[in-house]
mmCIF file of C-alpha atoms and ligand atoms in Angstrom:
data_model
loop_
_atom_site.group_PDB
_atom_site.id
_atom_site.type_symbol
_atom_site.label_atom_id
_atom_site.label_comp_id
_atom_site.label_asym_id
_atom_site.label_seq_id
_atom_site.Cartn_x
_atom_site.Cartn_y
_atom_site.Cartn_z
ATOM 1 C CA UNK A 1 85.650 -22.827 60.825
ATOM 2 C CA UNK A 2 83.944 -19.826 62.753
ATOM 3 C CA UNK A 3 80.820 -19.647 64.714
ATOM 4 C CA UNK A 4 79.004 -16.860 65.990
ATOM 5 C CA UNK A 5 79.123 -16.650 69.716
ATOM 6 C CA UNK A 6 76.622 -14.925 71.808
ATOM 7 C CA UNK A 7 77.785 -14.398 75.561
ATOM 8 C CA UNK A 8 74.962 -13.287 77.690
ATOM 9 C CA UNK A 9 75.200 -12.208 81.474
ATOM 10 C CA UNK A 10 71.221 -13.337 82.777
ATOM 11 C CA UNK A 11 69.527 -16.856 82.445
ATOM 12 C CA UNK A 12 66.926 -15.176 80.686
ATOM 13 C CA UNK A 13 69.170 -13.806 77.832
ATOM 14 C CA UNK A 14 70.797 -17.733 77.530
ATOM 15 C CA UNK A 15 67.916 -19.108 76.979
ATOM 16 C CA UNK A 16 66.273 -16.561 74.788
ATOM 17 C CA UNK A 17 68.960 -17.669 72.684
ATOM 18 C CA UNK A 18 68.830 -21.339 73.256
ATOM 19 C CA UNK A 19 64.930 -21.173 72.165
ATOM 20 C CA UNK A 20 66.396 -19.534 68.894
ATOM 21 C CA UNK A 21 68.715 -22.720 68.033
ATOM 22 C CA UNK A 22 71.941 -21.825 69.779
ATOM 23 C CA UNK A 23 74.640 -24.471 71.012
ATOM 24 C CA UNK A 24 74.952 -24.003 74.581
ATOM 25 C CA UNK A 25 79.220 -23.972 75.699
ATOM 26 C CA UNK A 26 79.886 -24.085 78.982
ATOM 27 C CA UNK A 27 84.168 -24.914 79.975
ATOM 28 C CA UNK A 28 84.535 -25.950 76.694
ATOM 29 C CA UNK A 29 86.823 -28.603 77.110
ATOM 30 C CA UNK A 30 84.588 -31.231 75.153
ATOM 31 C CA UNK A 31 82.992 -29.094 72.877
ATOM 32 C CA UNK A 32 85.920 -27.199 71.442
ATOM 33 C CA UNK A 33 87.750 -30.500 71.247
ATOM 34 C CA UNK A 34 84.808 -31.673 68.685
ATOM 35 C CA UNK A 35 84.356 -28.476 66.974
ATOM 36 C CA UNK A 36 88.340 -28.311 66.189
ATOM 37 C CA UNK A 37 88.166 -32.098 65.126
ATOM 38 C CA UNK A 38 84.743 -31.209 63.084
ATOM 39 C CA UNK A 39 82.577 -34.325 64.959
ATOM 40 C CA UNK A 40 80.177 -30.955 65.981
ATOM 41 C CA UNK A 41 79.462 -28.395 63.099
ATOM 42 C CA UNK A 42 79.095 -25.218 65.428
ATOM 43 C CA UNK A 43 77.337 -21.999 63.842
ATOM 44 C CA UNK A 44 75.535 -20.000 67.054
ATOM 45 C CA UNK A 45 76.750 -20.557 70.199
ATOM 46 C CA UNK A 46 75.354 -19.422 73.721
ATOM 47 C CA UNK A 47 78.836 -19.124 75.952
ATOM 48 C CA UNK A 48 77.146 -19.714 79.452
ATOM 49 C CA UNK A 49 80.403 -18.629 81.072
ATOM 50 C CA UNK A 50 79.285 -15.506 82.573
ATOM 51 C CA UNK A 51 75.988 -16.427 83.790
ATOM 52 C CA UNK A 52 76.326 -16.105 87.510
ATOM 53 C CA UNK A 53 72.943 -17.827 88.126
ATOM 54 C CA UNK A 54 74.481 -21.035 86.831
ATOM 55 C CA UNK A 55 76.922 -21.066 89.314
ATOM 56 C CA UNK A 56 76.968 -22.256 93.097
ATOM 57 C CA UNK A 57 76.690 -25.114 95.933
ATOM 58 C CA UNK A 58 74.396 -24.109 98.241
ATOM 59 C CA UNK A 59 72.089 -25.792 100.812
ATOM 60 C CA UNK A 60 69.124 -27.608 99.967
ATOM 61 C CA UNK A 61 66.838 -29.620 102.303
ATOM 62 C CA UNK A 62 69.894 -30.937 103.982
ATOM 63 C CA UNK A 63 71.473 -31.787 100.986
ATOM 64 C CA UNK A 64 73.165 -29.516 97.873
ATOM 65 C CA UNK A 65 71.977 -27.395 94.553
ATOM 66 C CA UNK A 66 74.841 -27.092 92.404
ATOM 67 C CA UNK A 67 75.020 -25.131 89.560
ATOM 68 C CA UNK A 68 75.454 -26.360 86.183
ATOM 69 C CA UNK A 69 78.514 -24.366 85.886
ATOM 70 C CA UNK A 70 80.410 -26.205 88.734
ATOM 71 C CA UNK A 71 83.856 -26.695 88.011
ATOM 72 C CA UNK A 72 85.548 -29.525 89.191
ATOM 73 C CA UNK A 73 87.630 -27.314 90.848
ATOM 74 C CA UNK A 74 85.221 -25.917 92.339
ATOM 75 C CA UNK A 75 83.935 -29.241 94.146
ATOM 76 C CA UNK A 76 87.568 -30.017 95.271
ATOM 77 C CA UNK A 77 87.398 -26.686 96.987
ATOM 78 C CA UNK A 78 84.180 -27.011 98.607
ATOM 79 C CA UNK A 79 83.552 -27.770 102.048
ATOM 80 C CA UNK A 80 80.086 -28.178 101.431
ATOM 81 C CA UNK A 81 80.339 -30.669 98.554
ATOM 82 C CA UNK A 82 82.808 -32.731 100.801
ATOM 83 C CA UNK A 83 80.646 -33.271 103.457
ATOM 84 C CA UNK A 84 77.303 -34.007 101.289
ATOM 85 C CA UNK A 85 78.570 -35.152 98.106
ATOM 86 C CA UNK A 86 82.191 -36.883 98.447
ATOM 87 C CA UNK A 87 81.720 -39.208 95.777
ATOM 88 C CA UNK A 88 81.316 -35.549 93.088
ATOM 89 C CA UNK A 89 84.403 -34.841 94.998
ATOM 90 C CA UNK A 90 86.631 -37.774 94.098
ATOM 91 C CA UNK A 91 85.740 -37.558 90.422
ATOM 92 C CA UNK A 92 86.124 -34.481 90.481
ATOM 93 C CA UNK A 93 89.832 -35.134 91.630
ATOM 94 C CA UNK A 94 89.793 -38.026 88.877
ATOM 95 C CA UNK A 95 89.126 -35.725 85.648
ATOM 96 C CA UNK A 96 91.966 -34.744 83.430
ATOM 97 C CA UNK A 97 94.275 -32.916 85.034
ATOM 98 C CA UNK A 98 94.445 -28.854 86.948
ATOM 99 C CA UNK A 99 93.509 -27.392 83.298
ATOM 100 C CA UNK A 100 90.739 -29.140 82.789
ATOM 101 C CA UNK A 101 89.772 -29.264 85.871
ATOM 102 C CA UNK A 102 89.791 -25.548 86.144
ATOM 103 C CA UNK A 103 86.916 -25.330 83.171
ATOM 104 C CA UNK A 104 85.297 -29.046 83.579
ATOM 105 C CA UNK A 105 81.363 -28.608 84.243
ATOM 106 C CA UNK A 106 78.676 -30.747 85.432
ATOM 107 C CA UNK A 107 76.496 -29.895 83.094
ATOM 108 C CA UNK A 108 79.296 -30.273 80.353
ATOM 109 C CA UNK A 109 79.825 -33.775 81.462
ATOM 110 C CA UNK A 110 76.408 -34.350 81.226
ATOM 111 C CA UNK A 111 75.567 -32.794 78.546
ATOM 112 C CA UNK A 112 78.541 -34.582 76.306
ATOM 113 C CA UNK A 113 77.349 -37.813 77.957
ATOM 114 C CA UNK A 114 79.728 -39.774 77.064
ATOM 115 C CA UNK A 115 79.947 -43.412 78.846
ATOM 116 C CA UNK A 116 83.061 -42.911 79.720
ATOM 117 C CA UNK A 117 82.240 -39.349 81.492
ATOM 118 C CA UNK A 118 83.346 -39.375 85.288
ATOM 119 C CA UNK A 119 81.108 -36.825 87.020
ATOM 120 C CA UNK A 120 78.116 -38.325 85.838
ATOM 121 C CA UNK A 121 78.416 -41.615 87.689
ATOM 122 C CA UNK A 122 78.903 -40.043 90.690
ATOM 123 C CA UNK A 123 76.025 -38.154 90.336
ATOM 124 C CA UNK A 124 73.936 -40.913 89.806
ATOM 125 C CA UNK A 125 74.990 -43.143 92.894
ATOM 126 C CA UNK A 126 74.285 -40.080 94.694
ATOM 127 C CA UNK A 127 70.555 -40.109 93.527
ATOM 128 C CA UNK A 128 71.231 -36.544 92.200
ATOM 129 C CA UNK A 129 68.312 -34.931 89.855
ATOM 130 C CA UNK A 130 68.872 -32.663 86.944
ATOM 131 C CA UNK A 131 66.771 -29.411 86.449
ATOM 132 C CA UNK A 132 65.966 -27.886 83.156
ATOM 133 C CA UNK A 133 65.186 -24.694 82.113
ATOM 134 C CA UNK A 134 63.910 -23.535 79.073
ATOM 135 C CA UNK A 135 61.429 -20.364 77.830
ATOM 136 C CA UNK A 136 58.799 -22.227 78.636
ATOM 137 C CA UNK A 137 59.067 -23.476 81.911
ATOM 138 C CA UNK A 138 61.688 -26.147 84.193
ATOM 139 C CA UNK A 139 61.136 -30.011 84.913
ATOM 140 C CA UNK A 140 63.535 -31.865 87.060
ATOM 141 C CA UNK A 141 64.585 -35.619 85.969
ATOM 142 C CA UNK A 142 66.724 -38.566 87.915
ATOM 143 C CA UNK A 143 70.150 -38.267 86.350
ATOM 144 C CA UNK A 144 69.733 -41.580 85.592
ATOM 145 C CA UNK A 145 66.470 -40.380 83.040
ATOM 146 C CA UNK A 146 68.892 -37.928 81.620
ATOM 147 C CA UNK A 147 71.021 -40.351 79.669
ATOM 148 C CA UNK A 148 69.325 -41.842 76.724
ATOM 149 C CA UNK A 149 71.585 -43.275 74.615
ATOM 150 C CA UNK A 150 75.273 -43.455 73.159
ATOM 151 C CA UNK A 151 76.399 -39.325 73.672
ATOM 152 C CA UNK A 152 72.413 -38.627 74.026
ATOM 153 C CA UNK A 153 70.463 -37.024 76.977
ATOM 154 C CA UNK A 154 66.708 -36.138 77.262
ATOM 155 C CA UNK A 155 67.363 -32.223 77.029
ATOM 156 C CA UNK A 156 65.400 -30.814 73.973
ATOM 157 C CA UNK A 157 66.023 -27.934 71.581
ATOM 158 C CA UNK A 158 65.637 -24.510 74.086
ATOM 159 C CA UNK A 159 66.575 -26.231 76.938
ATOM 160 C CA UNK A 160 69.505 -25.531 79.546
ATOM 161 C CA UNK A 161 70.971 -27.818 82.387
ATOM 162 C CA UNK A 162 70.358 -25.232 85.018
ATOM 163 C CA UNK A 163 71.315 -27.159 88.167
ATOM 164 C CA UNK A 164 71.955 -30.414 90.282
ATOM 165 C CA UNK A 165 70.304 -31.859 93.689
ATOM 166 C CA UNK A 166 71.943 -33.890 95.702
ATOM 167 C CA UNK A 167 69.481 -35.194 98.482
ATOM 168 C CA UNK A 168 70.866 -35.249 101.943
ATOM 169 C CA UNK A 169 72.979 -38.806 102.837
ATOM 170 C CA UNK A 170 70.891 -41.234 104.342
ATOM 171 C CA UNK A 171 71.558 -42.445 107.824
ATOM 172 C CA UNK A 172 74.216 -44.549 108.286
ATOM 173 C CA UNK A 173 74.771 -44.822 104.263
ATOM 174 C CA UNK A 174 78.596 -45.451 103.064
ATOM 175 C CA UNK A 175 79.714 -44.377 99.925
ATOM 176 C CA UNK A 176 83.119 -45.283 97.106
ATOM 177 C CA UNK A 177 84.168 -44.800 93.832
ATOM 178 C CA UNK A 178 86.859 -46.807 91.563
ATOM 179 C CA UNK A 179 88.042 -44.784 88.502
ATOM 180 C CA UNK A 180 90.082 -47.652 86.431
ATOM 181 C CA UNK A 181 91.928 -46.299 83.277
ATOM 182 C CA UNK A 182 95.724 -46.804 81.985
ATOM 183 C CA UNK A 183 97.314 -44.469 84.280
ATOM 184 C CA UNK A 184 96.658 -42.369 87.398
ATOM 185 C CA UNK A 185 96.071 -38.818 85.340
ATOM 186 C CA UNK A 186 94.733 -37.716 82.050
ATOM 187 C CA UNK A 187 93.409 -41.126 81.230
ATOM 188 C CA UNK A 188 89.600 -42.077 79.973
ATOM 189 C CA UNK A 189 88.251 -44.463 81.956
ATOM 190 C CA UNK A 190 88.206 -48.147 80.792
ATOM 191 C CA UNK A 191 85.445 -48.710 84.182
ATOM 192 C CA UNK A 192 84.356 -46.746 86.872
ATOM 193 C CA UNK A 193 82.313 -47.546 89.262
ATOM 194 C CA UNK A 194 80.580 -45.157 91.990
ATOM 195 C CA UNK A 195 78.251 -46.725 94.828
ATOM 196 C CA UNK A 196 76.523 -45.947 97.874
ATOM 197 C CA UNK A 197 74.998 -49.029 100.544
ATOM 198 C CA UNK A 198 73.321 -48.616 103.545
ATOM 199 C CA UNK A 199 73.639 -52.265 105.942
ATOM 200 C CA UNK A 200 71.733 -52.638 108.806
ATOM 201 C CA UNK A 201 71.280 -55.175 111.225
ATOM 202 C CA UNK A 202 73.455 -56.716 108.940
ATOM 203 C CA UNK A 203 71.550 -56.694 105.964
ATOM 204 C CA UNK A 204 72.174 -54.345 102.972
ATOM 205 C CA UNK A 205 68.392 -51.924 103.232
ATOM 206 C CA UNK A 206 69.335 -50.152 100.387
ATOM 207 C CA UNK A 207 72.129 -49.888 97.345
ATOM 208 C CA UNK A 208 72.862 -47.802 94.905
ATOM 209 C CA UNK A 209 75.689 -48.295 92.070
ATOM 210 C CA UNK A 210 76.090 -46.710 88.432
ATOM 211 C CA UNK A 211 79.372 -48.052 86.343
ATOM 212 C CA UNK A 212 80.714 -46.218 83.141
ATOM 213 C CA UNK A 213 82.976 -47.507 80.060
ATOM 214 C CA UNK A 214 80.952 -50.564 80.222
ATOM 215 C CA UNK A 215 78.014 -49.953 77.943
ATOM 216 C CA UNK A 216 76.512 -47.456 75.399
ATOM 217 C CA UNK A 217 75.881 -45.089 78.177
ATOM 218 C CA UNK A 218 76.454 -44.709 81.894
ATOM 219 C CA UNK A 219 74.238 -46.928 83.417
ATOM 220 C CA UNK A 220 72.749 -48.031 87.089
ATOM 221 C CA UNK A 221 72.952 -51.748 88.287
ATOM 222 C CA UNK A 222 69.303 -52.712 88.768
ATOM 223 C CA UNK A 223 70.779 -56.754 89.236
ATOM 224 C CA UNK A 224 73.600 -55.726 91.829
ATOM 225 C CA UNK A 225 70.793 -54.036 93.965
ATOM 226 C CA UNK A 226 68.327 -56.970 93.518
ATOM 227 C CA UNK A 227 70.966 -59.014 94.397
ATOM 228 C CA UNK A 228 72.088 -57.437 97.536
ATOM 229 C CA UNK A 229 69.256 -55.521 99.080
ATOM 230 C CA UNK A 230 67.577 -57.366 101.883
ATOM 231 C CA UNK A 231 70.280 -60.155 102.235
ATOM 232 C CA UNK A 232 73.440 -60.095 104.519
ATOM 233 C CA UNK A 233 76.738 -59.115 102.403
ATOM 234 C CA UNK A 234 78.488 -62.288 103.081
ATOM 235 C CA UNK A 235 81.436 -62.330 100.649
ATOM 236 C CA UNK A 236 79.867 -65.447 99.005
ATOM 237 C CA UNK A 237 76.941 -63.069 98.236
ATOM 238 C CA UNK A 238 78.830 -60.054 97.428
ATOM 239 C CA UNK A 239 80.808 -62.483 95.144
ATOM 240 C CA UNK A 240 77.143 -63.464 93.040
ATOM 241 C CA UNK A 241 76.183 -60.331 93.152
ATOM 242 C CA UNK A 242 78.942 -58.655 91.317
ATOM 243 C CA UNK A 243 79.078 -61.344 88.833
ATOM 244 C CA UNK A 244 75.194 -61.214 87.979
ATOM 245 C CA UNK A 245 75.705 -57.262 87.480
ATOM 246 C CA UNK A 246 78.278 -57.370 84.978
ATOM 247 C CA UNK A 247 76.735 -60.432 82.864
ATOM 248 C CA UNK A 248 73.520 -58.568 83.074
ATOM 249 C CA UNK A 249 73.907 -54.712 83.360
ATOM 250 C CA UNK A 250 76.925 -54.328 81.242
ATOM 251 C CA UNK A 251 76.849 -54.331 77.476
ATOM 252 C CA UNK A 252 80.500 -53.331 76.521
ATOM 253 C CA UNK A 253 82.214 -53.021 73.649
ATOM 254 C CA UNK A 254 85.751 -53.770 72.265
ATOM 255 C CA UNK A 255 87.726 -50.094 71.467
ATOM 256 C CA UNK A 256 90.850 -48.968 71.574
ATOM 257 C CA UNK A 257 90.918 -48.459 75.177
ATOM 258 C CA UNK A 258 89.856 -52.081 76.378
ATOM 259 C CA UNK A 259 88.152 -55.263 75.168
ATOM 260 C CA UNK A 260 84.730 -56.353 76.341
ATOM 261 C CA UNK A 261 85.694 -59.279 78.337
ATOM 262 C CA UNK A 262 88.132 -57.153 79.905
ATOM 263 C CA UNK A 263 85.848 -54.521 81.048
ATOM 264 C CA UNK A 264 83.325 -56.989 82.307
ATOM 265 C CA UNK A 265 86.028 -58.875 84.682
ATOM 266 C CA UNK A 266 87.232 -55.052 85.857
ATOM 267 C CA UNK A 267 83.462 -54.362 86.703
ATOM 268 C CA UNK A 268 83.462 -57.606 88.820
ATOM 269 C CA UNK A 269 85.888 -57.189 90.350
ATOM 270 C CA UNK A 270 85.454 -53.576 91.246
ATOM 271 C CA UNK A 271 82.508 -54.546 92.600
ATOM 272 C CA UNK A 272 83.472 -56.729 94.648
ATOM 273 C CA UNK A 273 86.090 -54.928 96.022
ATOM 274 C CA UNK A 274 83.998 -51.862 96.730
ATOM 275 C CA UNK A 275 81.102 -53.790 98.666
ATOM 276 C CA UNK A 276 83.654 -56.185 100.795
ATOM 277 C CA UNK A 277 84.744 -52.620 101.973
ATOM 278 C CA UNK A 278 81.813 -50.791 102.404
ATOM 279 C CA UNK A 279 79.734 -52.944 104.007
ATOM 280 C CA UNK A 280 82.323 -54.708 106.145
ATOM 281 C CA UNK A 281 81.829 -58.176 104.796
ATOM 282 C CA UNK A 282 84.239 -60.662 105.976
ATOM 283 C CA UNK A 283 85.916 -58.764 108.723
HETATM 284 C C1 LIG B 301 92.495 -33.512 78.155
HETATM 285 C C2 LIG B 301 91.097 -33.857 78.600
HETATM 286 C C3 LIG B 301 90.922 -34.729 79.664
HETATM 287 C C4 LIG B 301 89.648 -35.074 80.097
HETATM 288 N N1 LIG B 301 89.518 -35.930 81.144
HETATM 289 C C5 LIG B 301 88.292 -36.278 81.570
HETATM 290 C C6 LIG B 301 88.136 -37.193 82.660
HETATM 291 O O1 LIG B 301 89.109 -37.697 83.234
HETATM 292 N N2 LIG B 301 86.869 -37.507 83.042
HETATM 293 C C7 LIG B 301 85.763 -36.994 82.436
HETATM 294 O O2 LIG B 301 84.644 -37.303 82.836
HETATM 295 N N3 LIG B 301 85.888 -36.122 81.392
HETATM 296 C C8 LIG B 301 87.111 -35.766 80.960
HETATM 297 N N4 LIG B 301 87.240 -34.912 79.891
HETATM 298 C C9 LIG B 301 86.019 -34.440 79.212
HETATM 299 C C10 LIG B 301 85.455 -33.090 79.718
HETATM 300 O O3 LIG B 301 86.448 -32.341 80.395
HETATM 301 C C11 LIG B 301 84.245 -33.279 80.648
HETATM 302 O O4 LIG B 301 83.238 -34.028 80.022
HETATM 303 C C12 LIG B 301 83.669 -31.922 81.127
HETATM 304 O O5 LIG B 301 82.861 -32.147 82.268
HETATM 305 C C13 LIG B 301 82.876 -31.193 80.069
HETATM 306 O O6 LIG B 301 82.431 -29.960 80.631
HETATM 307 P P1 LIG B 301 82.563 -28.590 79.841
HETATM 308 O O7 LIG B 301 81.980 -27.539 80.722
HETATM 309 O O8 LIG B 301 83.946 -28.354 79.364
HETATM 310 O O9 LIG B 301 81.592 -28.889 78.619
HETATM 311 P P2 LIG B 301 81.519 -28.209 77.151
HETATM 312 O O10 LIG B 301 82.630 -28.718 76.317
HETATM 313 O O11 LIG B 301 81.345 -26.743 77.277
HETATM 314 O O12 LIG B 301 80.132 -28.835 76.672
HETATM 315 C C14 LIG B 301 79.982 -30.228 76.518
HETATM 316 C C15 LIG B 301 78.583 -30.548 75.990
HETATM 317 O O13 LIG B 301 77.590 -30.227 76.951
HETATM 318 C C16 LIG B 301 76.713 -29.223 76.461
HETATM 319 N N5 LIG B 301 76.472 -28.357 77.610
HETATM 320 C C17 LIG B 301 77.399 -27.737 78.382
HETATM 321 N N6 LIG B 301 76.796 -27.098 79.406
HETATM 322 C C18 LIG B 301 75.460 -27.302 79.274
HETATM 323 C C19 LIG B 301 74.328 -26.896 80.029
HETATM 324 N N7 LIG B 301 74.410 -26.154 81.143
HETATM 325 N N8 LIG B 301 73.104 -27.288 79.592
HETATM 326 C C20 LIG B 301 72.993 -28.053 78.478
HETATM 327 N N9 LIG B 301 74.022 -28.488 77.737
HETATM 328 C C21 LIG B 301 75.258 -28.114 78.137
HETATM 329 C C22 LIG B 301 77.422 -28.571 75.287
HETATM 330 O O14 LIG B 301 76.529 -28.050 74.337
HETATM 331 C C23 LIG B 301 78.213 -29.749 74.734
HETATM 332 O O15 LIG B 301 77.388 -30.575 73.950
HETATM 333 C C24 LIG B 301 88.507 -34.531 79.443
HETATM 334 C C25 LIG B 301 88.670 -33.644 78.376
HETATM 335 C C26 LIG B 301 89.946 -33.305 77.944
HETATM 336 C C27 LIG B 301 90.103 -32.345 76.790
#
């Protein structure tokens, strides 16, 4: 198998190939995996690589840009990201191990989207957006928006992952994350589970939780926020809560890795774990 690889320097040269078909490659580590398996027939390919403009954590309205080329290496090393995006951070520290951490992108995880991916729930209890670039312009999209399906995002033919906004932490807002696989390193998660809660005068104002592994896509948990938001986190509440959310936002499957009742007592239980934490409940 051989493909023809283009490996441009500027945005502008990416993208001029991106509008003529090409595969965009980024650390590689998902998409060499499928082309050397044959799951993705690859004939032009766009190695982003060296495009500098895809790269950095900066600044932005009190919270971060990051470039679609972050490394997960490049999160664990940044002071930045630890202050504004700690959740990134840990699963960073969670995927595969210094290898593939070293070439691991953001916009690789996304763009694989697998439901399994690590990065990308973090992202999404974060309330991070997605910008896209193509020829013809750039739109910015929820993470969340980004995910359509089983290994399926919104991007369309010509279009790059450019870059990532975090928006600055809300007062008083605490944050965790729960990867759950077979073994501390180089495992696929079987649930994880990132969330950030604010509680004031004792009552949870605002929540925000996204759990992988547990249905055809990463997904948020609409029911654990209805649930919670606007009542006190009592651990009878918590204890509903996290119950409701994995009946009702959870659609797993049975695989190799897990089985679906499994996976839908891990969420639970995650859950509840994470909130009784967070938010204090019962202490
Ligand atoms: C041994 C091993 C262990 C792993 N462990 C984990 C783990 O623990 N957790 C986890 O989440 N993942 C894990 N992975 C999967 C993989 O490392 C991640 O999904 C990684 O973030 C992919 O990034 P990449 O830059 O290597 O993507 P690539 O392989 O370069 O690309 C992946 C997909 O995204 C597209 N793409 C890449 N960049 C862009 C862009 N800027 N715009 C649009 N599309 C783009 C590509 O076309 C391709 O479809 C593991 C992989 C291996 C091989």
């Amino acid at each position: 198998v051989s493909a023809q690889v283009a490996s441009p320097r500027t945005l502008d040269e990416a993208l001029a190939a991106l509008a003529a078909g090409a595969t965009p490659l980024a650390g590689g580590t998902d998409l060499m995996v499928e082309h050397a398996t044959g799951r993705t027939r690859l004939e032009d390919v766009v190695d982003l690589w060296r495009v500098d403009e895809l790269r950095g954590i900066t600044d932005e309205a009190g919270g971060l840009r990051l470039g679609a080329l972050t490394t997960c290496t490049d999160l664990l090393r940044s002071q930045l990201a630890r202050e504004r995006a700690d959740l990134l951070v840990h699963a960073a520290g969670e995927c595969g191990a210094v290898q593939i951490q070293n070439r691991a992108t953001l916009g690789g995880n996304l763009g694989t989207a697998s439901p399994a991916a690590d990065l990308v729930p973090a992202m999404m209890a974060l309330g991070a957006t997605v910008r896209l670039v193509s020829t013809g312009g750039a739109r910015e999209l929820p993470v969340a928006d980004a995910l359509t399906g089983y290994r399926a995002t919104a991007r369309e033919q010509g279009e790059l992952f450019h870059s990532f906004h975090v928006p600055a932490r809300p007062p008083g807002e605490r944050r965790g994350m729960r990867k759950v696989g077979t073994r501390a390193a180089q495992a696929i998660s079987k649930v994880v589970v990132a969330l950030s809660v604010v509680v004031e005068h004792e009552r949870v104002t605002a929540l925000t939780a996204a759990a992988g592994a547990v249905a055809p896509r990463t997904v948020l948990l609409p029911t654990l926020e209805a649930e919670l938001v606007g009542h006190a986190p009592s651990p009878e509440r918590i204890a509903r809560a996290a119950r409701a959310a994995a009946r009702d936002d959870a659609s797993p499957i049975d695989d190799l890795r897990s089985t679906a009742a499994y996976r839908r007592l891990v969420l639970r239980n995650v859950l509840v774990t994470l909130l009784t934490d967070l938010t204090g409940a019962g202490s």
